[in-house]
């Protein structure tokens, strides 16, 4: 399946995935870091399949995808579907991002796209997931550069309130003056 066909299957995520792919096309050998990997084959409308989309991009155009998930089962599912430019790690995402931060710092490397989607959200009680994603961002923030995109999946507006995985990241980004460039089911900021 082509990347364009995959994007067309992502439903509410399609506009934001298209924005991400456009951004990646402007980067030379982009580094993508993702938390939460594909856990089911071909579930584009449900889970988005970001791992598979990013993998297809870097394997066709150059670049690298580093993905982390705490579930060995999810890691096994994702590993069966990716090419040689993708590495799937089984670890706690916050701990992994902190170690990756140190490795990238030692090699003077920066992330072009940070995609946060590791902790399932309960839209009736989003705080645990939102806190987790804010911790992920803080573990790796020094490896973002001007122009890097930060994306948080699974957000809704309910009764005029923004709820989901990204509402605390949104408050933080607003406080440090980083503009939101897309607000839909996924939130996207330019660092």
mmCIF file of C-alpha atoms in Angstrom:
data_model
loop_
_atom_site.group_PDB
_atom_site.id
_atom_site.type_symbol
_atom_site.label_atom_id
_atom_site.label_comp_id
_atom_site.label_asym_id
_atom_site.label_seq_id
_atom_site.Cartn_x
_atom_site.Cartn_y
_atom_site.Cartn_z
ATOM 1 C CA UNK A 1 0.000 0.000 0.000
ATOM 2 C CA UNK A 2 1.344 3.436 -0.896
ATOM 3 C CA UNK A 3 1.850 6.209 1.625
ATOM 4 C CA UNK A 4 -0.878 8.287 -0.067
ATOM 5 C CA UNK A 5 -3.328 5.378 0.238
ATOM 6 C CA UNK A 6 -2.412 4.932 3.909
ATOM 7 C CA UNK A 7 -3.023 8.603 4.673
ATOM 8 C CA UNK A 8 -6.451 8.426 3.037
ATOM 9 C CA UNK A 9 -7.424 5.695 5.516
ATOM 10 C CA UNK A 10 -6.552 7.644 8.677
ATOM 11 C CA UNK A 11 -9.913 9.430 9.021
ATOM 12 C CA UNK A 12 -9.815 12.337 11.480
ATOM 13 C CA UNK A 13 -6.003 12.187 11.492
ATOM 14 C CA UNK A 14 -5.560 12.599 7.736
ATOM 15 C CA UNK A 15 -5.095 16.425 7.647
ATOM 16 C CA UNK A 16 -2.509 16.359 10.442
ATOM 17 C CA UNK A 17 -0.628 13.387 8.969
ATOM 18 C CA UNK A 18 -0.463 15.251 5.646
ATOM 19 C CA UNK A 19 1.001 18.261 7.466
ATOM 20 C CA UNK A 20 3.607 16.007 9.117
ATOM 21 C CA UNK A 21 4.601 14.407 5.806
ATOM 22 C CA UNK A 22 4.902 17.850 4.214
ATOM 23 C CA UNK A 23 7.187 18.906 7.078
ATOM 24 C CA UNK A 24 9.330 15.766 6.726
ATOM 25 C CA UNK A 25 9.741 16.411 3.019
ATOM 26 C CA UNK A 26 11.551 19.657 3.915
ATOM 27 C CA UNK A 27 14.005 17.898 6.246
ATOM 28 C CA UNK A 28 17.240 16.278 5.128
ATOM 29 C CA UNK A 29 17.404 12.722 6.542
ATOM 30 C CA UNK A 30 14.728 13.438 9.196
ATOM 31 C CA UNK A 31 14.811 11.904 12.646
ATOM 32 C CA UNK A 32 11.353 10.882 13.849
ATOM 33 C CA UNK A 33 10.827 9.815 17.458
ATOM 34 C CA UNK A 34 7.529 8.171 18.359
ATOM 35 C CA UNK A 35 6.090 6.913 21.639
ATOM 36 C CA UNK A 36 3.527 4.142 21.347
ATOM 37 C CA UNK A 37 3.925 1.896 18.308
ATOM 38 C CA UNK A 38 1.459 0.195 15.957
ATOM 39 C CA UNK A 39 -0.349 -2.503 17.906
ATOM 40 C CA UNK A 40 -2.661 -3.930 15.279
ATOM 41 C CA UNK A 41 -2.220 -4.377 11.545
ATOM 42 C CA UNK A 42 -4.148 -2.106 9.164
ATOM 43 C CA UNK A 43 -6.087 -0.247 11.899
ATOM 44 C CA UNK A 44 -5.601 3.133 10.200
ATOM 45 C CA UNK A 45 -8.957 4.662 11.158
ATOM 46 C CA UNK A 46 -8.801 3.427 14.761
ATOM 47 C CA UNK A 47 -5.170 3.823 15.842
ATOM 48 C CA UNK A 48 -3.735 5.880 13.003
ATOM 49 C CA UNK A 49 -0.832 3.501 12.290
ATOM 50 C CA UNK A 50 1.742 6.278 12.686
ATOM 51 C CA UNK A 51 4.555 3.721 12.994
ATOM 52 C CA UNK A 52 3.726 2.261 9.601
ATOM 53 C CA UNK A 53 3.237 5.666 7.960
ATOM 54 C CA UNK A 54 6.532 7.039 9.309
ATOM 55 C CA UNK A 55 8.325 3.790 8.437
ATOM 56 C CA UNK A 56 7.118 3.949 4.831
ATOM 57 C CA UNK A 57 8.239 7.562 4.622
ATOM 58 C CA UNK A 58 11.798 7.044 5.932
ATOM 59 C CA UNK A 59 12.337 3.841 3.963
ATOM 60 C CA UNK A 60 11.288 5.568 0.724
ATOM 61 C CA UNK A 61 12.866 8.983 1.323
ATOM 62 C CA UNK A 62 15.660 8.546 3.846
ATOM 63 C CA UNK A 63 15.694 9.305 7.517
ATOM 64 C CA UNK A 64 15.208 7.300 10.662
ATOM 65 C CA UNK A 65 12.320 6.335 12.942
ATOM 66 C CA UNK A 66 12.894 5.482 16.603
ATOM 67 C CA UNK A 67 9.739 4.156 18.277
ATOM 68 C CA UNK A 68 9.179 2.958 21.832
ATOM 69 C CA UNK A 69 6.372 0.989 23.460
ATOM 70 C CA UNK A 70 6.155 -0.676 26.867
ATOM 71 C CA UNK A 71 4.211 -3.689 25.546
ATOM 72 C CA UNK A 72 6.266 -6.587 24.139
ATOM 73 C CA UNK A 73 3.195 -7.691 22.177
ATOM 74 C CA UNK A 74 2.839 -4.268 20.524
ATOM 75 C CA UNK A 75 6.553 -4.178 19.743
ATOM 76 C CA UNK A 76 6.334 -7.615 18.084
ATOM 77 C CA UNK A 77 3.371 -6.515 15.942
ATOM 78 C CA UNK A 78 5.174 -3.354 14.839
ATOM 79 C CA UNK A 79 8.505 -5.066 14.160
ATOM 80 C CA UNK A 80 6.840 -7.444 11.696
ATOM 81 C CA UNK A 81 5.698 -4.478 9.598
ATOM 82 C CA UNK A 82 8.708 -2.152 9.394
ATOM 83 C CA UNK A 83 11.810 -1.793 7.279
ATOM 84 C CA UNK A 84 15.495 -1.292 8.047
ATOM 85 C CA UNK A 85 15.333 2.436 8.844
ATOM 86 C CA UNK A 86 12.987 1.855 11.792
ATOM 87 C CA UNK A 87 13.907 0.668 15.269
ATOM 88 C CA UNK A 88 11.225 -0.376 17.737
ATOM 89 C CA UNK A 89 12.280 -0.402 21.403
ATOM 90 C CA UNK A 90 10.470 -2.144 24.260
ATOM 91 C CA UNK A 91 10.757 0.160 27.272
ATOM 92 C CA UNK A 92 8.999 2.734 29.416
ATOM 93 C CA UNK A 93 8.717 5.758 27.129
ATOM 94 C CA UNK A 94 9.831 8.376 29.661
ATOM 95 C CA UNK A 95 12.924 6.430 30.673
ATOM 96 C CA UNK A 96 13.699 5.642 27.020
ATOM 97 C CA UNK A 97 13.350 9.296 25.950
ATOM 98 C CA UNK A 98 15.678 10.402 28.739
ATOM 99 C CA UNK A 99 18.339 7.897 27.588
ATOM 100 C CA UNK A 100 17.776 8.903 23.957
ATOM 101 C CA UNK A 101 18.193 12.557 24.976
ATOM 102 C CA UNK A 102 21.640 11.759 26.344
ATOM 103 C CA UNK A 103 22.607 9.764 23.241
ATOM 104 C CA UNK A 104 21.426 12.480 20.852
ATOM 105 C CA UNK A 105 23.199 15.146 22.913
ATOM 106 C CA UNK A 106 26.469 13.200 22.769
ATOM 107 C CA UNK A 107 26.140 13.020 18.961
ATOM 108 C CA UNK A 108 24.809 16.582 18.521
ATOM 109 C CA UNK A 109 21.625 15.303 16.847
ATOM 110 C CA UNK A 110 18.123 16.776 16.938
ATOM 111 C CA UNK A 111 14.614 15.474 16.358
ATOM 112 C CA UNK A 112 12.632 16.718 13.370
ATOM 113 C CA UNK A 113 9.296 15.177 14.433
ATOM 114 C CA UNK A 114 8.344 14.094 17.960
ATOM 115 C CA UNK A 115 5.101 12.075 17.990
ATOM 116 C CA UNK A 116 3.618 11.358 21.438
ATOM 117 C CA UNK A 117 0.981 8.617 21.615
ATOM 118 C CA UNK A 118 1.970 6.083 24.262
ATOM 119 C CA UNK A 119 -0.568 6.162 27.088
ATOM 120 C CA UNK A 120 -4.187 5.389 26.184
ATOM 121 C CA UNK A 121 -6.548 8.176 27.144
ATOM 122 C CA UNK A 122 -9.839 7.945 28.994
ATOM 123 C CA UNK A 123 -11.677 11.029 27.732
ATOM 124 C CA UNK A 124 -13.745 11.059 30.947
ATOM 125 C CA UNK A 125 -10.539 11.184 33.014
ATOM 126 C CA UNK A 126 -7.701 12.372 30.739
ATOM 127 C CA UNK A 127 -5.296 13.605 33.427
ATOM 128 C CA UNK A 128 -3.132 10.442 33.789
ATOM 129 C CA UNK A 129 -2.507 10.265 30.044
ATOM 130 C CA UNK A 130 -1.983 14.028 29.737
ATOM 131 C CA UNK A 131 0.562 14.011 32.597
ATOM 132 C CA UNK A 132 2.420 11.116 30.997
ATOM 133 C CA UNK A 133 2.753 12.919 27.669
ATOM 134 C CA UNK A 134 3.989 16.093 29.354
ATOM 135 C CA UNK A 135 6.652 14.004 31.121
ATOM 136 C CA UNK A 136 7.657 12.501 27.769
ATOM 137 C CA UNK A 137 8.094 15.965 26.293
ATOM 138 C CA UNK A 138 10.222 17.171 29.203
ATOM 139 C CA UNK A 139 12.457 14.064 28.982
ATOM 140 C CA UNK A 140 13.465 14.886 25.386
ATOM 141 C CA UNK A 141 12.815 18.633 24.997
ATOM 142 C CA UNK A 142 16.497 19.609 24.737
ATOM 143 C CA UNK A 143 16.753 17.581 21.514
ATOM 144 C CA UNK A 144 14.152 19.710 19.740
ATOM 145 C CA UNK A 145 15.370 22.507 17.494
ATOM 146 C CA UNK A 146 13.687 25.531 15.963
ATOM 147 C CA UNK A 147 11.253 24.163 13.405
ATOM 148 C CA UNK A 148 10.841 20.700 14.962
ATOM 149 C CA UNK A 149 7.243 19.493 15.131
ATOM 150 C CA UNK A 150 5.722 18.110 18.328
ATOM 151 C CA UNK A 151 2.532 16.094 17.862
ATOM 152 C CA UNK A 152 0.172 14.642 20.471
ATOM 153 C CA UNK A 153 -2.533 12.230 19.314
ATOM 154 C CA UNK A 154 -6.042 11.662 20.704
ATOM 155 C CA UNK A 155 -7.616 15.027 21.561
ATOM 156 C CA UNK A 156 -11.203 16.227 21.515
ATOM 157 C CA UNK A 157 -13.150 19.357 22.300
ATOM 158 C CA UNK A 158 -16.021 18.544 24.661
ATOM 159 C CA UNK A 159 -18.395 21.302 25.779
ATOM 160 C CA UNK A 160 -15.852 23.941 24.758
ATOM 161 C CA UNK A 161 -12.986 22.312 26.702
ATOM 162 C CA UNK A 162 -9.922 20.700 25.170
ATOM 163 C CA UNK A 163 -9.506 17.191 26.583
ATOM 164 C CA UNK A 164 -7.248 14.312 25.711
ATOM 165 C CA UNK A 165 -3.583 13.440 25.744
ATOM 166 C CA UNK A 166 -2.383 16.892 24.768
ATOM 167 C CA UNK A 167 -4.080 19.434 27.005
ATOM 168 C CA UNK A 168 -1.144 19.779 29.437
ATOM 169 C CA UNK A 169 1.391 19.862 26.620
ATOM 170 C CA UNK A 170 -0.767 22.624 25.128
ATOM 171 C CA UNK A 171 -0.602 24.638 28.367
ATOM 172 C CA UNK A 172 3.171 24.162 28.534
ATOM 173 C CA UNK A 173 3.766 25.087 24.893
ATOM 174 C CA UNK A 174 1.620 28.189 25.277
ATOM 175 C CA UNK A 175 3.591 29.187 28.392
ATOM 176 C CA UNK A 176 6.919 28.967 26.534
ATOM 177 C CA UNK A 177 5.609 30.699 23.400
ATOM 178 C CA UNK A 178 5.598 27.791 20.965
ATOM 179 C CA UNK A 179 2.775 28.182 18.443
ATOM 180 C CA UNK A 180 0.188 25.512 17.794
ATOM 181 C CA UNK A 181 -0.001 24.981 14.046
ATOM 182 C CA UNK A 182 -2.815 22.445 13.974
ATOM 183 C CA UNK A 183 -5.636 21.612 16.362
ATOM 184 C CA UNK A 184 -7.817 18.656 15.493
ATOM 185 C CA UNK A 185 -7.797 15.100 16.758
ATOM 186 C CA UNK A 186 -4.038 15.568 16.810
ATOM 187 C CA UNK A 187 -2.359 18.726 18.132
ATOM 188 C CA UNK A 188 0.771 19.968 16.386
ATOM 189 C CA UNK A 189 3.229 22.617 17.571
ATOM 190 C CA UNK A 190 6.263 24.074 15.837
ATOM 191 C CA UNK A 191 9.138 24.326 18.270
#
